[in-house]
């Protein structure tokens, strides 16, 4: 049985108007084309739906029984089309991204605020996550793009460099490390360290820098949140190593930070997206805004001289 929506709509419209002439006008069809659709519909069902005369069109008994069923079908279909269009319209105005928490708190707010001045109807879904999770979210197309650490081994992901993020040594006021000529692994190893939990991009970077210098980063405390790390520093329990993008560095009184001028303690932050994957216009426009903000350094989200 081959039945089309056009045939069903033709039947419903003729039944509602009781006129092939008026139904043809409603559907913007010629009368012969409408008559042909109704005939094909009756043949597909194997039923006669109308009693035709020169003066009127009346539904047969079975036609009256079937009309509510097909009328509901047309109504539900048209409602589904409206809902689908509404969904697509809203989807066009949503930017989904995954981002390292430190960048989400410093890079994104100003960029989004400026973007929405020109695009007030655009909304954002921000997933702040570990670096490994960001890559997965991008690869599985669960977000439009991600902002995280560069990965030279990931050929499935296109990476656009945004900036270099130097680690900072966070120390209490008056700590000897503030007067050290330079900050090296040896300098840091001389004091208790408060490090992020294993699995975070910051901890991976710190462990790698220590290993490259032939040492092991042994923490006096391990924490999940940077706010906790800074609070422990303020309490005099050790030194923390945090990214320059961490707003938490500024959250506690009597706590200071200085950059570690060692390439091993610098991570490259990139914008990542799936290679050869289509990008919606609103997403591309926002990506351009992120890249432009970095190029002009207009957001002030990195302060290497802190």
mmCIF file of C-alpha atoms in Angstrom, residues 5 8-9 11-12 41 45 47 62-77:
data_model
loop_
_atom_site.group_PDB
_atom_site.id
_atom_site.type_symbol
_atom_site.label_atom_id
_atom_site.label_comp_id
_atom_site.label_asym_id
_atom_site.label_seq_id
_atom_site.Cartn_x
_atom_site.Cartn_y
_atom_site.Cartn_z
ATOM 1 C CA UNK A 5 0.587 12.692 2.941
ATOM 2 C CA UNK A 8 -4.452 12.200 2.981
ATOM 3 C CA UNK A 9 -4.495 16.000 3.046
ATOM 4 C CA UNK A 11 -9.136 13.673 1.400
ATOM 5 C CA UNK A 12 -9.348 15.703 4.619
ATOM 6 C CA UNK A 41 -6.127 7.392 -2.138
ATOM 7 C CA UNK A 45 -7.376 1.830 0.551
ATOM 8 C CA UNK A 47 -12.587 1.912 -0.381
ATOM 9 C CA UNK A 62 -16.784 4.521 5.851
ATOM 10 C CA UNK A 63 -15.515 7.972 4.853
ATOM 11 C CA UNK A 64 -17.182 9.503 7.907
ATOM 12 C CA UNK A 65 -15.646 6.788 10.102
ATOM 13 C CA UNK A 66 -12.138 7.368 8.734
ATOM 14 C CA UNK A 67 -12.170 11.180 8.652
ATOM 15 C CA UNK A 68 -11.318 11.733 12.365
ATOM 16 C CA UNK A 69 -8.415 9.266 12.095
ATOM 17 C CA UNK A 70 -6.830 10.960 9.080
ATOM 18 C CA UNK A 71 -7.629 14.437 10.364
ATOM 19 C CA UNK A 72 -5.739 13.638 13.582
ATOM 20 C CA UNK A 73 -2.851 12.220 11.541
ATOM 21 C CA UNK A 74 -2.534 15.418 9.478
ATOM 22 C CA UNK A 75 -2.772 17.607 12.588
ATOM 23 C CA UNK A 76 -0.118 15.639 14.464
ATOM 24 C CA UNK A 77 2.196 15.639 11.457
#
